[in-house]
Tab-separated table of C-alpha atoms in Angstrom:
chain	number	residue	atom	x	y	z
A	18	MET	CA	-18.449	76.653	-43.354
A	19	THR	CA	-17.743	73.188	-44.651
A	20	GLU	CA	-20.853	71.439	-45.961
A	21	ALA	CA	-21.476	68.055	-44.098
A	22	PHE	CA	-22.666	64.916	-45.635
A	23	ALA	CA	-24.137	61.918	-43.996
A	24	CYS	CA	-22.718	58.419	-44.228
A	25	ALA	CA	-25.235	56.003	-45.979
A	26	HIS	CA	-24.938	53.405	-43.282
A	27	CYS	CA	-24.363	54.980	-39.985
A	28	GLY	CA	-25.714	58.418	-40.618
A	29	ALA	CA	-22.890	60.308	-39.044
A	30	SER	CA	-22.015	63.604	-40.721
A	31	HIS	CA	-18.489	64.048	-42.251
A	32	PRO	CA	-16.838	66.482	-44.618
A	33	ARG	CA	-17.111	65.352	-48.230
A	34	SER	CA	-13.367	64.508	-48.372
A	35	GLU	CA	-13.767	61.941	-45.533
A	36	LEU	CA	-16.413	59.898	-47.301
A	37	HIS	CA	-16.018	57.206	-49.938
A	38	ASP	CA	-18.235	56.747	-52.877
A	39	PHE	CA	-19.292	53.036	-53.329
A	40	ARG	CA	-22.048	52.214	-55.869
A	41	GLY	CA	-23.322	55.745	-55.687
A	42	GLU	CA	-23.560	55.886	-52.078
A	43	LEU	CA	-21.164	57.798	-49.465
A	44	TYR	CA	-19.659	55.867	-46.654
A	45	CYS	CA	-17.250	56.737	-43.961
A	46	LEU	CA	-14.030	54.772	-43.823
A	47	ASP	CA	-15.150	52.543	-40.783
A	48	CYS	CA	-18.369	51.692	-42.383
A	49	LEU	CA	-16.711	50.953	-45.805
A	50	ILE	CA	-14.263	48.761	-43.935
A	51	ASP	CA	-16.989	46.862	-42.182
A	52	LEU	CA	-19.494	46.489	-44.992
A	53	THR	CA	-17.031	45.727	-47.937
A	54	VAL	CA	-13.836	43.749	-49.042
A	55	VAL	CA	-11.737	43.637	-51.985
A	56	CYS	CA	-11.557	40.667	-54.197
A	57	ASP	CA	-7.882	39.332	-54.079
A	58	HIS	CA	-8.230	38.320	-57.801
A	59	CYS	CA	-9.855	41.118	-59.718
A	60	GLY	CA	-9.243	43.918	-57.135
A	61	GLN	CA	-12.731	45.142	-57.139
A	62	ARG	CA	-14.714	45.949	-54.058
A	63	PHE	CA	-17.728	44.092	-53.009
A	64	PHE	CA	-20.256	43.886	-50.057
A	65	THR	CA	-19.143	41.057	-47.709
A	66	ASN	CA	-22.074	38.926	-48.612
A	67	GLU	CA	-21.027	39.036	-52.278
A	68	VAL	CA	-17.820	37.173	-51.654
A	69	HIS	CA	-16.388	33.754	-51.008
A	70	GLN	CA	-13.696	33.699	-48.205
A	71	GLU	CA	-11.458	30.678	-47.808
A	72	GLN	CA	-7.788	30.019	-46.609
A	73	ASP	CA	-7.049	33.617	-46.412
A	74	LEU	CA	-8.442	34.286	-49.826
A	75	THR	CA	-11.270	36.708	-50.542
A	76	LEU	CA	-12.785	36.067	-54.001
A	77	CYS	CA	-15.907	37.430	-55.680
A	78	TYR	CA	-18.185	34.703	-56.945
A	79	SER	CA	-17.212	35.360	-60.516
A	80	CYS	CA	-13.583	35.102	-59.758
A	81	ARG	CA	-14.158	31.950	-57.469
A	82	ASP	CA	-15.271	30.109	-60.540
A	83	SER	CA	-11.781	30.286	-61.896
A	84	TYR	CA	-10.084	28.699	-58.582
A	85	SER	CA	-9.978	25.070	-57.552
A	86	HIS	CA	-8.460	23.093	-54.684
A	87	CYS	CA	-5.061	21.409	-55.197
A	88	GLY	CA	-5.547	17.640	-55.334
A	89	GLY	CA	-2.540	17.201	-52.964
A	90	CYS	CA	-2.556	19.895	-50.118
A	91	GLY	CA	-6.205	21.090	-50.766
A	92	ARG	CA	-5.106	24.790	-51.037
A	93	LEU	CA	-7.298	27.000	-53.175
A	94	ILE	CA	-5.418	28.517	-56.141
A	95	ASN	CA	-6.085	29.916	-59.536
A	96	GLU	CA	-6.781	27.185	-62.122
A	97	ASP	CA	-4.205	28.834	-64.470
A	98	GLU	CA	-1.448	27.866	-61.953
A	99	LEU	CA	-2.657	24.235	-61.613
A	100	HIS	CA	-0.465	21.458	-63.063
A	101	TYR	CA	-1.901	18.004	-64.301
A	102	LEU	CA	0.144	14.769	-64.271
A	103	ASP	CA	-1.235	13.810	-67.693
A	104	ASP	CA	-3.868	14.494	-70.195
A	105	TYR	CA	-6.516	12.255	-68.355
A	106	ASP	CA	-5.801	13.656	-64.984
A	107	ARG	CA	-9.000	15.495	-63.626
A	108	GLU	CA	-7.475	16.886	-60.482
A	109	GLY	CA	-4.874	19.568	-60.538
A	110	TYR	CA	-1.928	20.237	-58.338
A	111	CYS	CA	0.012	23.385	-57.047
A	112	ASP	CA	3.677	23.643	-57.894
A	113	SER	CA	4.896	21.773	-54.736
A	114	CYS	CA	2.421	18.925	-54.874
A	115	HIS	CA	2.901	18.619	-58.637
A	116	ALA	CA	6.687	18.279	-58.235
A	117	ALA	CA	6.209	15.781	-55.485
A	118	HIS	CA	3.879	13.585	-57.433
A	119	SER	CA	5.665	13.899	-60.778
A	120	SER	CA	9.245	14.307	-60.101
A	121	TYR	CA	11.936	11.646	-60.258
A	122	GLN	CA	10.963	9.063	-57.814
A	123	GLY	CA	14.354	7.924	-56.624
A	124	VAL	CA	17.339	9.188	-54.527
A	125	GLU	CA	17.676	12.734	-54.877
A	126	SER	CA	21.130	14.666	-54.343
A	127	TYR	CA	22.133	15.810	-51.077
A	128	TYR	CA	21.251	19.532	-51.915
A	129	TYR	CA	17.743	18.643	-52.960
A	130	LYS	CA	15.107	20.760	-51.077
A	131	PRO	CA	11.683	21.085	-52.520
A	132	GLU	CA	9.232	23.806	-51.339
A	133	PRO	CA	7.876	22.646	-47.987
A	134	ILE	CA	4.269	21.479	-47.523
A	135	PHE	CA	2.897	21.953	-44.078
A	136	TYR	CA	0.456	19.257	-42.737
A	137	GLY	CA	-1.549	19.308	-39.515
A	138	LYS	CA	-2.470	21.959	-37.207
A	139	GLY	CA	0.394	24.408	-36.005
A	140	PRO	CA	1.968	26.501	-34.786
A	141	ARG	CA	4.666	23.799	-34.151
A	142	TYR	CA	5.850	21.681	-36.914
A	143	PHE	CA	8.528	18.869	-37.156
A	144	GLY	CA	10.596	18.028	-40.091
A	145	VAL	CA	12.358	14.550	-39.690
A	146	GLU	CA	15.630	13.457	-41.237
A	147	LEU	CA	15.964	9.703	-40.617
A	148	GLU	CA	19.099	7.978	-41.944
A	149	ILE	CA	19.012	4.348	-42.934
A	150	ASP	CA	21.991	2.250	-43.852
A	151	GLU	CA	23.128	-1.072	-45.053
A	152	GLY	CA	20.345	-1.789	-47.440
A	153	GLY	CA	21.758	0.197	-50.524
A	154	GLU	CA	21.309	3.718	-52.107
A	155	SER	CA	18.537	2.241	-54.439
A	156	ASP	CA	16.254	4.223	-56.525
A	157	SER	CA	13.812	1.199	-56.736
A	158	ARG	CA	13.693	0.925	-53.011
A	159	ALA	CA	13.578	4.705	-52.446
A	160	SER	CA	10.574	4.589	-54.835
A	161	ARG	CA	8.820	1.877	-52.783
A	162	LEU	CA	9.234	3.767	-49.504
A	163	MET	CA	7.944	6.941	-51.118
A	164	GLU	CA	4.908	4.963	-52.494
A	165	ILE	CA	4.219	4.001	-48.804
A	166	GLY	CA	4.861	7.089	-47.265
A	167	ASN	CA	3.102	9.285	-49.883
A	168	HIS	CA	0.083	7.087	-50.372
A	169	ASN	CA	-2.360	9.879	-49.743
A	170	HIS	CA	-0.194	13.110	-49.836
A	171	PRO	CA	3.427	13.834	-50.580
A	172	HIS	CA	4.888	13.356	-47.003
A	173	ILE	CA	8.467	12.295	-47.642
A	174	TYR	CA	11.400	12.469	-50.166
A	175	ILE	CA	14.650	10.615	-50.116
A	176	LYS	CA	18.148	11.908	-50.414
A	177	HIS	CA	21.724	10.906	-50.718
A	178	ASP	CA	23.864	11.312	-47.545
A	179	GLY	CA	27.542	10.940	-47.862
A	180	SER	CA	28.087	10.035	-44.169
A	181	LEU	CA	26.339	6.750	-44.822
A	182	THR	CA	28.093	3.482	-46.021
A	183	ASP	CA	25.256	2.023	-48.224
A	184	GLY	CA	22.077	3.809	-47.537
A	185	MET	CA	19.977	6.951	-47.725
A	186	GLU	CA	18.074	9.530	-45.915
A	187	ILE	CA	14.190	9.800	-45.506
A	188	VAL	CA	13.092	13.412	-45.138
A	189	THR	CA	9.530	14.506	-44.133
A	190	HIS	CA	7.883	17.727	-45.015
A	191	PRO	CA	6.897	19.778	-41.816
A	192	LEU	CA	4.203	17.812	-39.872
A	193	SER	CA	2.502	18.634	-36.796
A	194	LEU	CA	3.060	16.115	-34.034
A	195	ASP	CA	-0.446	14.917	-34.058
A	196	TYR	CA	-0.038	14.362	-37.807
A	197	HIS	CA	3.238	12.393	-37.412
A	198	ILE	CA	1.455	10.026	-34.888
A	199	SER	CA	-1.946	9.746	-36.381
A	200	LYS	CA	-1.667	10.296	-40.172
A	201	MET	CA	1.956	9.868	-41.332
A	202	PRO	CA	2.295	6.084	-42.063
A	203	TRP	CA	5.372	5.747	-40.085
A	204	ALA	CA	4.668	2.067	-39.111
A	205	ASP	CA	4.472	0.973	-42.621
A	206	VAL	CA	7.578	3.058	-43.811
A	207	VAL	CA	9.834	1.659	-41.046
A	208	ALA	CA	8.441	-1.858	-41.197
A	209	GLU	CA	9.237	-1.929	-45.021
A	210	ALA	CA	12.675	-0.465	-44.533
A	211	VAL	CA	13.479	-3.383	-42.053
A	212	HIS	CA	12.077	-5.733	-44.454
A	213	MET	CA	14.406	-4.367	-47.156
A	214	GLY	CA	17.301	-5.092	-44.706
A	215	TYR	CA	18.002	-1.422	-43.741
A	216	ARG	CA	19.405	-0.618	-40.319
A	217	SER	CA	19.429	2.725	-38.337
A	218	HIS	CA	20.089	2.211	-34.661
A	219	LYS	CA	22.292	-0.962	-35.342
A	220	SER	CA	24.368	0.857	-37.928
A	221	CYS	CA	27.323	3.094	-36.716
A	222	THR	CA	26.501	5.755	-39.140
A	223	CYS	CA	22.803	6.876	-38.803
A	224	GLY	CA	21.296	9.763	-36.865
A	225	LEU	CA	17.611	10.987	-36.374
A	226	HIS	CA	17.535	14.789	-36.860
A	227	ILE	CA	14.439	16.805	-36.211
A	228	HIS	CA	13.714	20.396	-37.352
A	229	VAL	CA	11.271	22.780	-35.563
A	230	ASN	CA	10.100	26.014	-37.171
A	231	ARG	CA	11.278	29.125	-35.512
A	232	ASP	CA	8.106	30.999	-35.902
A	233	ALA	CA	6.379	28.619	-33.531
A	234	PHE	CA	8.456	30.271	-30.629
A	235	GLY	CA	7.292	33.920	-31.274
A	236	ASP	CA	6.519	36.530	-33.784
A	237	SER	CA	9.621	38.405	-33.425
A	238	GLN	CA	13.364	37.369	-33.546
A	239	ALA	CA	13.808	38.598	-29.965
A	240	GLU	CA	10.892	36.397	-28.740
A	241	GLN	CA	12.099	33.381	-30.706
A	242	GLU	CA	15.691	33.761	-29.323
A	243	GLU	CA	14.338	33.858	-25.674
A	244	VAL	CA	12.644	30.451	-26.141
A	245	ILE	CA	15.682	28.998	-28.045
A	246	ALA	CA	17.944	30.251	-25.247
A	247	ARG	CA	15.805	28.154	-22.742
A	248	ILE	CA	15.910	25.098	-25.032
A	249	LEU	CA	19.697	25.364	-25.095
A	250	PHE	CA	19.898	25.825	-21.411
A	251	PHE	CA	17.777	22.696	-20.820
A	252	VAL	CA	20.011	20.608	-23.138
A	253	GLU	CA	23.142	21.803	-21.374
A	254	THR	CA	21.642	21.234	-17.957
A	255	HIS	CA	20.306	17.774	-18.518
A	256	TRP	CA	22.975	16.593	-20.860
A	257	ASN	CA	23.571	13.268	-19.076
A	258	GLU	CA	19.848	12.327	-19.210
A	259	LEU	CA	19.686	13.373	-22.824
A	260	LEU	CA	22.811	11.436	-23.715
A	261	ARG	CA	21.123	8.352	-22.459
A	262	PHE	CA	17.912	9.298	-24.153
A	263	SER	CA	19.885	9.750	-27.430
A	264	ARG	CA	21.228	6.129	-27.583
A	265	ARG	CA	24.507	7.724	-28.914
A	266	THR	CA	28.012	7.141	-27.485
A	267	LEU	CA	29.825	10.103	-26.181
A	268	ASP	CA	32.366	9.981	-29.023
A	269	GLN	CA	29.240	9.898	-31.534
A	270	MET	CA	27.879	12.977	-29.884
A	271	GLU	CA	31.223	14.918	-29.898
A	272	GLN	CA	31.520	14.108	-33.534
A	273	TRP	CA	27.917	14.911	-34.803
A	274	ALA	CA	26.070	16.921	-32.075
A	275	SER	CA	28.511	18.455	-29.451
A	276	ARG	CA	27.302	20.704	-26.834
A	277	TYR	CA	27.672	24.517	-26.515
A	278	GLY	CA	28.910	24.311	-22.893
A	279	ARG	CA	27.070	24.590	-19.539
A	280	LYS	CA	26.172	28.249	-18.336
A	281	ASP	CA	24.415	29.716	-15.433
A	282	ASP	CA	21.407	31.007	-17.308
A	283	PRO	CA	19.766	30.613	-20.679
A	284	LYS	CA	20.852	33.930	-22.278
A	285	SER	CA	24.515	33.138	-21.490
A	286	VAL	CA	24.145	29.738	-23.287
A	287	LEU	CA	22.864	31.543	-26.335
A	288	ASP	CA	25.368	34.196	-26.179
A	289	ASN	CA	28.016	31.383	-26.080
A	290	ALA	CA	26.440	29.691	-29.028
A	291	LYS	CA	26.749	33.111	-31.037
A	292	LYS	CA	30.384	33.280	-30.251
A	293	ASN	CA	30.950	29.893	-31.676
A	294	HIS	CA	29.380	31.167	-34.849
A	295	TYR	CA	26.504	28.737	-34.707
A	296	GLN	CA	28.273	25.743	-35.749
A	297	ARG	CA	26.206	23.079	-37.630
A	298	TYR	CA	27.463	19.903	-35.887
A	299	LYS	CA	26.028	20.776	-32.480
A	300	CYS	CA	23.311	19.236	-30.305
A	301	VAL	CA	20.928	21.824	-31.377
A	302	ASN	CA	21.938	23.204	-34.736
A	303	LEU	CA	21.083	27.037	-35.209
A	304	THR	CA	22.436	27.706	-38.642
A	305	ASN	CA	19.213	27.579	-40.478
A	306	TYR	CA	17.120	30.612	-41.056
A	307	HIS	CA	13.605	29.031	-40.576
A	308	THR	CA	14.283	26.139	-38.191
A	309	ILE	CA	16.350	24.929	-35.268
A	310	GLU	CA	17.612	21.234	-35.725
A	311	PHE	CA	17.949	18.697	-32.864
A	312	ARG	CA	20.704	16.516	-33.763
A	313	MET	CA	21.307	14.422	-30.633
A	314	PHE	CA	19.557	11.360	-31.499
A	315	ARG	CA	20.814	8.070	-32.886
A	316	GLY	CA	18.778	6.712	-35.794
A	317	THR	CA	16.017	4.147	-35.303
A	318	LEU	CA	13.603	2.003	-37.208
A	319	LYS	CA	11.618	1.271	-34.124
A	320	LEU	CA	8.286	2.950	-34.292
A	321	ASN	CA	8.009	3.619	-30.587
A	322	THR	CA	11.328	5.116	-30.258
A	323	LEU	CA	10.768	7.404	-33.265
A	324	LEU	CA	7.521	8.660	-32.044
A	325	ALA	CA	8.752	9.082	-28.479
A	326	THR	CA	11.689	11.238	-29.894
A	327	LEU	CA	9.291	13.624	-31.469
A	328	GLN	CA	7.325	13.749	-28.303
A	329	MET	CA	10.496	14.474	-26.390
A	330	ILE	CA	11.209	17.327	-28.614
A	331	ASP	CA	7.619	18.733	-28.349
A	332	ARG	CA	7.914	18.600	-24.605
A	333	ILE	CA	11.190	20.485	-24.415
A	334	CYS	CA	9.871	23.136	-26.786
A	335	GLU	CA	6.677	23.393	-24.630
A	336	VAL	CA	8.384	24.054	-21.414
A	337	ALA	CA	10.867	26.461	-23.051
A	338	LEU	CA	7.851	28.444	-24.590
A	339	TYR	CA	5.864	28.657	-21.264
A	340	LEU	CA	8.510	28.763	-18.508
A	341	SER	CA	10.397	31.938	-17.511
A	342	ASP	CA	14.236	31.927	-17.481
A	343	GLN	CA	14.183	31.494	-13.764
A	344	GLU	CA	11.495	28.700	-13.929
A	345	MET	CA	13.723	26.866	-16.369
A	346	GLN	CA	16.875	27.270	-14.172
A	347	ASP	CA	14.728	25.687	-11.313
A	348	LEU	CA	13.376	22.663	-13.464
A	349	THR	CA	14.717	19.315	-12.349
A	350	TRP	CA	14.648	16.301	-14.561
A	351	THR	CA	12.208	14.720	-12.236
A	352	ASP	CA	9.878	17.612	-12.529
A	353	PHE	CA	10.341	17.597	-16.397
A	354	VAL	CA	9.599	13.898	-16.842
A	355	SER	CA	6.647	13.939	-14.302
A	356	GLY	CA	4.956	16.050	-17.113
A	357	CYS	CA	5.575	13.763	-19.926
A	358	LYS	CA	2.169	12.028	-20.486
A	359	ALA	CA	2.406	10.724	-24.117
A	360	PRO	CA	2.350	6.836	-23.796
A	361	GLU	CA	5.205	6.289	-26.492
A	362	LEU	CA	7.443	8.726	-24.606
A	363	VAL	CA	6.667	7.261	-21.110
A	364	GLN	CA	7.380	3.862	-22.572
A	365	TYR	CA	10.689	4.933	-24.081
A	366	LEU	CA	11.730	6.800	-20.840
A	367	LYS	CA	11.109	3.650	-18.725
A	368	GLU	CA	13.020	1.614	-21.113
A	369	ARG	CA	15.951	3.989	-20.842
A	370	ARG	CA	15.617	4.110	-16.938
A	371	LEU	CA	14.842	7.788	-17.202
A	372	TYR	CA	11.320	7.872	-15.766
A	373	VAL	CA	10.637	5.214	-13.101
A	374	ASN	CA	13.171	2.590	-12.499
A	375	GLU	CA	10.802	-0.335	-12.709
A	376	PRO	CA	11.118	-3.226	-15.132
A	377	VAL	CA	9.440	-2.823	-18.538
A	378	ALA	CA	9.342	-5.088	-21.527
A	379	VAL	CA	11.923	-3.676	-24.200
A	380	ALA	CA	11.756	-4.443	-27.810
A	381	GLU	CA	14.944	-4.466	-29.737
A	382	GLU	CA	16.243	-1.429	-31.670
A	383	VAL	CA	16.721	-1.683	-35.301
């Protein structure tokens, strides 16, 4: 007969082979998991009251002493992995934040793509690519805009774009909608760009592209594709309204953000997109592994229009996420805009006569 041993915590009897020795006591597996954790740094096991847990890290107190918060994003990292801007800097940075703070503060190449830094509460994040033109591709002007946009955190970088006549492209790291509105200094950035002589809407070259992270639509690829199919279906079904919203001409849309084609249901639209090999210059670009990119919108340096466009994308994603295929097929434009409550979006929809056909004061686009 196999000898039984009692768990030191719950008292239940188990064969010796099913018990685990921890600090001279025997514990069943369930109790061991409940009572103890493993330090992510040294790999030693400790009781749960003997560790520090923060940002998905579990550290014993001895190892915690060798970790500090990044001065940019606040992430807790090993001090051996921190970087300092100079010998007098008392605040260290992770790889991404150090690169953003210390790298060349001018116009980067078209192919420049730093490690993304996420700001705000997810799961949905928006990366903006705002093209500005007619003010020069200038390192000093790029540096000034980044000085404003990155006052507290590295929010933006600026790139060359060959489609522009004499301008550049402002690119943000992934920010939540609330972060874009309440913390990203968009008002100061666009005001300074206008002051420098840049134009976006008033040029014939500029677009406003918005990336949304795919994993906000589901945990698996199948779940994500169901939502993306409904997004494409909405865009195709309400193409005329979105064309007016975009401020682009039909020719501009055909050149930079053409449609996939109207189909009877969401799955058919996505299947058609796949048959077209996910071409990049589409209304919703699906060629990126981690994001989908809304390319429909004309550039703007008018703050309300910029925020309203972000709110519109958020609203489209929201209905695609929570409505069924049939509910999406039944959704009218009137039903859709009646659920739009964000003040910047409502104002813009009224300006474009897409909400309520009543006179509103309209500020000039830039």
